[in-house]
PDB file of C-alpha atoms in Angstrom:
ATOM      1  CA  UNK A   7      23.899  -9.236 -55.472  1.00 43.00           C
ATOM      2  CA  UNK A   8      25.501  -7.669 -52.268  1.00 47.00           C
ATOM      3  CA  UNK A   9      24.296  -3.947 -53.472  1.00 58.00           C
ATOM      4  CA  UNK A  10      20.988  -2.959 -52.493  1.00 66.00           C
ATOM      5  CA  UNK A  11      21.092  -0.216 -55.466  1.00 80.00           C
ATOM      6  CA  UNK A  12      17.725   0.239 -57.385  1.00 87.00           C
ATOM      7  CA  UNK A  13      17.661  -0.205 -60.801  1.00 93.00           C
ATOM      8  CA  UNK A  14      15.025   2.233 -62.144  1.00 95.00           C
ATOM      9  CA  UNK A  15      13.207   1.895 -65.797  1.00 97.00           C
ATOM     10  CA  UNK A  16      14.138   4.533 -67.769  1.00 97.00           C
ATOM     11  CA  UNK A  17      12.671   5.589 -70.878  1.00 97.00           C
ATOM     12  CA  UNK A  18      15.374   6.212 -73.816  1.00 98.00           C
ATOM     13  CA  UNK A  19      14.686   7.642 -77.401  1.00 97.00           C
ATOM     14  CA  UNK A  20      11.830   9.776 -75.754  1.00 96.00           C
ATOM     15  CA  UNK A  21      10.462   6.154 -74.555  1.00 97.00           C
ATOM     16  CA  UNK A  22      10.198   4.550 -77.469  1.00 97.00           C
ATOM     17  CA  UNK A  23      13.058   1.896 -76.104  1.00 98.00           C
ATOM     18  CA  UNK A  24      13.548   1.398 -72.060  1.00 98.00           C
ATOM     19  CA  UNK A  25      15.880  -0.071 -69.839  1.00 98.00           C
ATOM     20  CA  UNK A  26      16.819  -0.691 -66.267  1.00 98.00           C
ATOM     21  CA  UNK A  27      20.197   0.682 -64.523  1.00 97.00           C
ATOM     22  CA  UNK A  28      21.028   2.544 -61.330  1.00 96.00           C
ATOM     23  CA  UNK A  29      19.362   5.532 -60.612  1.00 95.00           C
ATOM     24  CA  UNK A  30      23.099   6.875 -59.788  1.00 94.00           C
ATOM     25  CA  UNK A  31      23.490   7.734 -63.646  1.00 96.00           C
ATOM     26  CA  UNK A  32      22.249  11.104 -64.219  1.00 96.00           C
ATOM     27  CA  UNK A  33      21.241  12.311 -68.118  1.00 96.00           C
ATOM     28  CA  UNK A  34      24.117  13.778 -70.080  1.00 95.00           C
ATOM     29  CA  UNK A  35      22.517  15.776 -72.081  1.00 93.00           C
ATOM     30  CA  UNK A  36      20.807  17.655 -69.332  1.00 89.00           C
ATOM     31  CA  UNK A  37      24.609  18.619 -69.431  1.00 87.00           C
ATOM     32  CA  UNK A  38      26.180  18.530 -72.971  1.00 89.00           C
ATOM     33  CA  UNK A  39      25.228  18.208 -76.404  1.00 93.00           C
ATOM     34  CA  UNK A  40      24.615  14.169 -77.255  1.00 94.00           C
ATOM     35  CA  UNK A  41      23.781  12.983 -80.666  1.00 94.00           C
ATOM     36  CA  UNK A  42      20.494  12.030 -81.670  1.00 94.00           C
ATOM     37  CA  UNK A  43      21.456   8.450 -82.220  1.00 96.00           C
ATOM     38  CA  UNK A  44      22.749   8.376 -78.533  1.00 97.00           C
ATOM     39  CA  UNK A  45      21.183   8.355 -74.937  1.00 98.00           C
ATOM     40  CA  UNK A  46      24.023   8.643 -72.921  1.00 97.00           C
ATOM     41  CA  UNK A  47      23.952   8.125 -68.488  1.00 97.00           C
ATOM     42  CA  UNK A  48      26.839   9.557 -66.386  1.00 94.00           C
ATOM     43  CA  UNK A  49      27.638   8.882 -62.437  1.00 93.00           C
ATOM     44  CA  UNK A  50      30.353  12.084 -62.712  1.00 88.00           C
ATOM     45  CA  UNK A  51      31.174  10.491 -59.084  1.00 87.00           C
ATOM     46  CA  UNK A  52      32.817   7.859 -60.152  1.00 88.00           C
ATOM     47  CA  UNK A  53      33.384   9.081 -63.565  1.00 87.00           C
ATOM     48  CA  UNK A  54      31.344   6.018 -64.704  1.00 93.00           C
ATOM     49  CA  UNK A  55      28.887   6.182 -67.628  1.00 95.00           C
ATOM     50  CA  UNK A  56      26.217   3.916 -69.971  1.00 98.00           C
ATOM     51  CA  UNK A  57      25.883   4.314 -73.239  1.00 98.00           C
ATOM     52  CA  UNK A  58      22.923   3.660 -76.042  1.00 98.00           C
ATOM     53  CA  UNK A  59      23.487   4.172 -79.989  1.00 98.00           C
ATOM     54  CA  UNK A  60      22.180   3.193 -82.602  1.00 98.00           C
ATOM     55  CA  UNK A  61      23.743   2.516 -85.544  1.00 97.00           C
ATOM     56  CA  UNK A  62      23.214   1.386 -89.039  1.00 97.00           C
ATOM     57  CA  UNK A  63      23.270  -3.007 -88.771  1.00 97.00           C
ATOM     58  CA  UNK A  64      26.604  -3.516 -90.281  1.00 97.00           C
ATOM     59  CA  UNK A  65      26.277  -6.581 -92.515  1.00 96.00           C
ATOM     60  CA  UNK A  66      29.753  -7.071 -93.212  1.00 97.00           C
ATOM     61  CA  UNK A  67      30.745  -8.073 -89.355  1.00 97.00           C
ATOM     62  CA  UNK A  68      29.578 -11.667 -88.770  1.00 97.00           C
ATOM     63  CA  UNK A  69      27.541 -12.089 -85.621  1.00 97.00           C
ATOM     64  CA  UNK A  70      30.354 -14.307 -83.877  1.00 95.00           C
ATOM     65  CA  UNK A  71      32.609 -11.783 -81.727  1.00 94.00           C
ATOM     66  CA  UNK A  72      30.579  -8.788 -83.383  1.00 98.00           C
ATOM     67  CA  UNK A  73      30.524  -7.078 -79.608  1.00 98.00           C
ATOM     68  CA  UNK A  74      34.263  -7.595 -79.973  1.00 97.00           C
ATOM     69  CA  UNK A  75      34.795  -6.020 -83.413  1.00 97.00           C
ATOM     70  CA  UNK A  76      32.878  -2.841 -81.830  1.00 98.00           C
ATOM     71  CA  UNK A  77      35.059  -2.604 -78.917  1.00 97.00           C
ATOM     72  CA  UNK A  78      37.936  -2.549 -81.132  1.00 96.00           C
ATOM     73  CA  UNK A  79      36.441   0.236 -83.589  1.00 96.00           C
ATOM     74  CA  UNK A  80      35.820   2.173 -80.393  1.00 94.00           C
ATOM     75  CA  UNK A  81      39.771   1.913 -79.807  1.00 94.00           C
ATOM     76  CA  UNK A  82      40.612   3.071 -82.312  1.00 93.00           C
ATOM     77  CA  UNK A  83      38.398   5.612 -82.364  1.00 91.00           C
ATOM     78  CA  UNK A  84      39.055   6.820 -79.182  1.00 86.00           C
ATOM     79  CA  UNK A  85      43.120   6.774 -80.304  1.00 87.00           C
ATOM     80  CA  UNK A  86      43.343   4.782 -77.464  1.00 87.00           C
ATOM     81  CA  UNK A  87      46.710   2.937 -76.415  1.00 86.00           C
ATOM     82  CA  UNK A  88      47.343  -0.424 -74.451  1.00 87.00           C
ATOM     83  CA  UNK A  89      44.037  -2.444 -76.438  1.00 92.00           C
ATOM     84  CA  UNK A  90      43.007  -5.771 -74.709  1.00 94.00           C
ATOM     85  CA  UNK A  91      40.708  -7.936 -75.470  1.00 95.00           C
ATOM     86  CA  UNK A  92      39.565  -9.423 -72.178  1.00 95.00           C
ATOM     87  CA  UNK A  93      36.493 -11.271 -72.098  1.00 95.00           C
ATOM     88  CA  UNK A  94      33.732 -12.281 -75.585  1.00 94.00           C
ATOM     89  CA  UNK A  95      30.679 -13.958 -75.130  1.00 94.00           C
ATOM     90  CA  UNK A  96      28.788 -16.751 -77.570  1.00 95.00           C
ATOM     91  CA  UNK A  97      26.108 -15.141 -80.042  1.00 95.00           C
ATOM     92  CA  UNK A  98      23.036 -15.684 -77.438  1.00 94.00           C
ATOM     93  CA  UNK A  99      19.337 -15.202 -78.825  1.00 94.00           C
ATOM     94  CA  UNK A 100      17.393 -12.356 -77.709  1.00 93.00           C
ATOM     95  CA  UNK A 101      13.736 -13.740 -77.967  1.00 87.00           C
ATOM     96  CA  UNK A 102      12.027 -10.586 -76.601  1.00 91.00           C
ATOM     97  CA  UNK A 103      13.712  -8.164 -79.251  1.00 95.00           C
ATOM     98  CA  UNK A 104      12.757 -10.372 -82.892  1.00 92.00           C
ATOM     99  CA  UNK A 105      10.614  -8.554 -85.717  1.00 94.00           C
ATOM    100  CA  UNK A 106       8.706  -9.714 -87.444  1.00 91.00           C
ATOM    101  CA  UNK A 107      10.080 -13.174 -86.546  1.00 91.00           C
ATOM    102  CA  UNK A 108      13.278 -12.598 -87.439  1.00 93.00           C
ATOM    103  CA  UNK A 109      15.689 -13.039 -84.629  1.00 91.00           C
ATOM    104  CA  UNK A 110      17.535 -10.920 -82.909  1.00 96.00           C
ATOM    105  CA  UNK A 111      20.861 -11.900 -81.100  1.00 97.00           C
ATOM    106  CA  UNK A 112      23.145 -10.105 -78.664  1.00 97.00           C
ATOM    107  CA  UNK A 113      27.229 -10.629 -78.126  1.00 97.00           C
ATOM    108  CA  UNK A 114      29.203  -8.495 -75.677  1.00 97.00           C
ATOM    109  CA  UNK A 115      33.042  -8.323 -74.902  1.00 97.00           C
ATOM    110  CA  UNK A 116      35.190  -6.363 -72.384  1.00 97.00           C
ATOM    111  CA  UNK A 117      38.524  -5.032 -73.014  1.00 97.00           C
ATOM    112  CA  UNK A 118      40.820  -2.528 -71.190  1.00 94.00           C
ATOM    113  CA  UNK A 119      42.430   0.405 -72.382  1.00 92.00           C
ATOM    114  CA  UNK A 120      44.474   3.622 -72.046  1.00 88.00           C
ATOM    115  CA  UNK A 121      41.664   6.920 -73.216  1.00 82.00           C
ATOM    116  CA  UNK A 122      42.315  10.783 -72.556  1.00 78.00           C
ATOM    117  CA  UNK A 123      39.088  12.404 -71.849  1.00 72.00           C
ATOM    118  CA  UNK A 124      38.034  14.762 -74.748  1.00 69.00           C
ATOM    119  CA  UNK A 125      40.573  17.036 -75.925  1.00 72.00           C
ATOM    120  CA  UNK A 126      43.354  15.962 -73.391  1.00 71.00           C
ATOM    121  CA  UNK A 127      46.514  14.483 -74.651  1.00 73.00           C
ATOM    122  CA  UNK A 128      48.229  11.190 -74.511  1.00 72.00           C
ATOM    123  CA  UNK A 129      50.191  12.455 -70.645  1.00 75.00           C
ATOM    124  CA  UNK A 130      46.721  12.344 -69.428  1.00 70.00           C
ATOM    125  CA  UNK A 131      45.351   8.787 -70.867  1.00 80.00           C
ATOM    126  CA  UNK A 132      42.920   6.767 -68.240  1.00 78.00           C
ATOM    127  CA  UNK A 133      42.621   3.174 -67.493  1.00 85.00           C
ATOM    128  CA  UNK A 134      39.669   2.070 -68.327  1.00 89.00           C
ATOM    129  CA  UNK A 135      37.272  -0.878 -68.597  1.00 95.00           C
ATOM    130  CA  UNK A 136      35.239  -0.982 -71.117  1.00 96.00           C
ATOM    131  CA  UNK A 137      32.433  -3.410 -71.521  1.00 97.00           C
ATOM    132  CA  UNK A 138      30.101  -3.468 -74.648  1.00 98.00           C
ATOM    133  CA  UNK A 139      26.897  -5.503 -75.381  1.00 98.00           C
ATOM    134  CA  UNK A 140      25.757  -5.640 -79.475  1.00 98.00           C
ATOM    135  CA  UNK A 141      22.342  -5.902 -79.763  1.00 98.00           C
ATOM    136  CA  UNK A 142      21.558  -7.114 -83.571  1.00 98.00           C
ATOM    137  CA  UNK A 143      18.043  -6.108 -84.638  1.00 97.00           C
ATOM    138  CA  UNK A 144      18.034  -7.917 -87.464  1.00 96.00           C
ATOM    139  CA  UNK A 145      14.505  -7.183 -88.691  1.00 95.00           C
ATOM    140  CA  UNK A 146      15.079  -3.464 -88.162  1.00 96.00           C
ATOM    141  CA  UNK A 147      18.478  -3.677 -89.991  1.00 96.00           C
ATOM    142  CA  UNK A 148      19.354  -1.769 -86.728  1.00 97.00           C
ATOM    143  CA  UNK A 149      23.232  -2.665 -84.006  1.00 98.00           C
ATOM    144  CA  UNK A 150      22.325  -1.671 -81.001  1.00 98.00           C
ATOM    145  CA  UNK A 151      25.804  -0.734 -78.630  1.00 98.00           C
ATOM    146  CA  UNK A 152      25.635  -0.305 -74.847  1.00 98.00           C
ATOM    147  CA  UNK A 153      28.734   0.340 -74.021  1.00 98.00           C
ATOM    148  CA  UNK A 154      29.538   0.708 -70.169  1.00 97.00           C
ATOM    149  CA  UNK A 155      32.765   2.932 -69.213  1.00 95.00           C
ATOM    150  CA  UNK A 156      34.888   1.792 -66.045  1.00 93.00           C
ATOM    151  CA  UNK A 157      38.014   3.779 -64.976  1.00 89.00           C
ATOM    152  CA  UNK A 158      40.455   1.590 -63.377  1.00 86.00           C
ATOM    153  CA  UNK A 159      43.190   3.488 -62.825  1.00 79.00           C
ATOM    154  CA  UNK A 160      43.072   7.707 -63.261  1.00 72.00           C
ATOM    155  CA  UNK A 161      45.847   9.743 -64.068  1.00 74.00           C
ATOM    156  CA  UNK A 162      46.849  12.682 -61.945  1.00 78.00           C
ATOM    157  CA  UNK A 163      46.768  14.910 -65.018  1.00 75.00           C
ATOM    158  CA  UNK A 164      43.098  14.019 -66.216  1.00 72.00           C
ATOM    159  CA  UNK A 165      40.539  16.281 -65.886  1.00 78.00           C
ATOM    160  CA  UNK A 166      38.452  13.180 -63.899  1.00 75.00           C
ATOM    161  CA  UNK A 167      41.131  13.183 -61.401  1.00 69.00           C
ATOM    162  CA  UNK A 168      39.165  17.136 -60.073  1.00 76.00           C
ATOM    163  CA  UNK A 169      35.780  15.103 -59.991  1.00 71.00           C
ATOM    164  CA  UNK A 170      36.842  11.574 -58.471  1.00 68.00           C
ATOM    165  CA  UNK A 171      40.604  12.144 -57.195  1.00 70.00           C
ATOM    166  CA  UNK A 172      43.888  10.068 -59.280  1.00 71.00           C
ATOM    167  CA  UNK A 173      44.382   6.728 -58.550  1.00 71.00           C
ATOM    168  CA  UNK A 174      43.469   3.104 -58.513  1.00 74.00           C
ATOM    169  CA  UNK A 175      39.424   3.603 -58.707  1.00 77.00           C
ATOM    170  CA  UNK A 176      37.683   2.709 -55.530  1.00 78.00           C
ATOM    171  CA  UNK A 177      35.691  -0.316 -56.637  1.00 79.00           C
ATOM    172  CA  UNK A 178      31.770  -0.401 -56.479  1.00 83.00           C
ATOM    173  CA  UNK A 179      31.875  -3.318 -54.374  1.00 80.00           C
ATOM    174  CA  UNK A 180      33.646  -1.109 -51.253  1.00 82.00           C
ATOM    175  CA  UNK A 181      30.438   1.580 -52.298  1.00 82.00           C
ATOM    176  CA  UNK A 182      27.896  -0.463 -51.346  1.00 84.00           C
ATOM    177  CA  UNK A 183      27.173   0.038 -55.547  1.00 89.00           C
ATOM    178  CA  UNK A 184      26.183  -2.396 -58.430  1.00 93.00           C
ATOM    179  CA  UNK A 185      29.963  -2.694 -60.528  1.00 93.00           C
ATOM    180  CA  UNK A 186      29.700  -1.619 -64.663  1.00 95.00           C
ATOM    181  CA  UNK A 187      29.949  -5.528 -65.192  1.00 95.00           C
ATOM    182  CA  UNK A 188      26.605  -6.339 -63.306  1.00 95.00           C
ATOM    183  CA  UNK A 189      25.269  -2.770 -64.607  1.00 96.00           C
ATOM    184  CA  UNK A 190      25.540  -3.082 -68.499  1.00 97.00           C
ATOM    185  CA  UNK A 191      24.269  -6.871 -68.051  1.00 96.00           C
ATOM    186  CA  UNK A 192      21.193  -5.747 -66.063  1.00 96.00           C
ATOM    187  CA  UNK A 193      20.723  -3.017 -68.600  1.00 97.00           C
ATOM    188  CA  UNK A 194      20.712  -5.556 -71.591  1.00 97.00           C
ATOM    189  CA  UNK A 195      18.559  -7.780 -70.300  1.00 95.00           C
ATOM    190  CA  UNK A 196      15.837  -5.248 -69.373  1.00 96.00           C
ATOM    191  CA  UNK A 197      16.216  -3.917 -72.710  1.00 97.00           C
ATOM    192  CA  UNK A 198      12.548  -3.556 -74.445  1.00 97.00           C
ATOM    193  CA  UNK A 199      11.432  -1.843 -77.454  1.00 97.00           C
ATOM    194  CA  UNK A 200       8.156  -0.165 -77.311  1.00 96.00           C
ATOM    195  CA  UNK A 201       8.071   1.596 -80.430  1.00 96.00           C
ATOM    196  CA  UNK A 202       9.145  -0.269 -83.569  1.00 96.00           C
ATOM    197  CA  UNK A 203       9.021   2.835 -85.102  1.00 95.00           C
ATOM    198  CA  UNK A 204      11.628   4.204 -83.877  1.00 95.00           C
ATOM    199  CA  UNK A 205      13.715   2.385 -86.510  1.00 94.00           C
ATOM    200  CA  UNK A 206      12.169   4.279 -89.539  1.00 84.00           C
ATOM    201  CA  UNK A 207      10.480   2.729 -92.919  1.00 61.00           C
ATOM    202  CA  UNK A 208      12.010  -1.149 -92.490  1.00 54.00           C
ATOM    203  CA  UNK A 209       9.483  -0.916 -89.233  1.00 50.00           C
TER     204      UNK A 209
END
């Protein structure tokens, strides 16, 4: 890795979960109001941010290209415009994060496209990468999403164009910083749960 950024653990879900990711992203909800389901990490510099939920384990989505199905929900969600599917991994094995011996496995997928921040409308959509990782904890009946946000291209008229000027992003590389891609993936793979508890009565 050419960037000589620290990763630093952090604790999420008051520690009962950590993981390791620039020290750039600052706490959201030292700023706003995030669910309790979420931890989510913003580098308002860049207009970057990480994102942990957890959600119910949806049964009905097959573990093959489950990252993928996720990203798409998020689209439309989002009422976003200009979906692509980039990039979806294999189903890989996640060793560390199995209860009870039953395994857990993690897919991710990347796809671009075209967001307005909050309430702004359609004029002032983003580009944006988005890259999500679907961590299935299986014995805790518990999808885990980190999702990593990466403007590519900001329009004039979003509100992000006040904090990190319009245009073609300035990629991390050029910063001397660790790019979303090599972010999310260090971030998965330093992903540890502490407290099994966390996860309610099935723990």
């Amino acid at each position: 890795m050419s960037s000589s950024e620290l990763c630093l653990e952090r604790p999420l879900f008051g520690g009962a979960i950590t993981s390791a990711f620039p020290q750039r992203f600052q706490d959201a909800s030292n700023i706003r109001q995030v669910p309790d389901h979420q931890e989510v990490f913003v580098d308002p510099s860049r207009d970057e941010s990480l994102i942990f939920e957890l959600l119910d384990f949806k049964s009905d989505v097959g573990d093959n290209g489950s990252a993928s199905w996720f990203l798409q929900d998020l689209a439309r969600e989002q009422d976003a415009e200009a979906f692509k599917l980039i990039d979806q991994s294999q189903v890989i094995e996640a060793p560390g994060l199995s209860f009870r011996n039953i395994p857990a496995v993690v897919t991710s997928a990347v796809g671009e496209m075209a967001i307005s921040k909050g309430r702004q409308g359609r004029e002032a959509q983003n580009l944006v990468r988005v890259y999500v990782a679907n961590l299935r904890l299986k014995g805790v009946e518990t999808d885990v999403l980190v999702t990593a946000y990466e403007p590519i291209l900001i329009n004039p008229l979003s509100e992000s164009a006040n904090a990190v000027g319009s245009g073609l992003a300035v990629p991390a590389s050029q910063s001397g910083i660790l790019p979303m891609c090599d972010v999310i993936k260090h971030a998965v793979s330093t992903f540890r749960v502490n407290d099994w508890s966390l996860f309610g009565s099935s723990a």
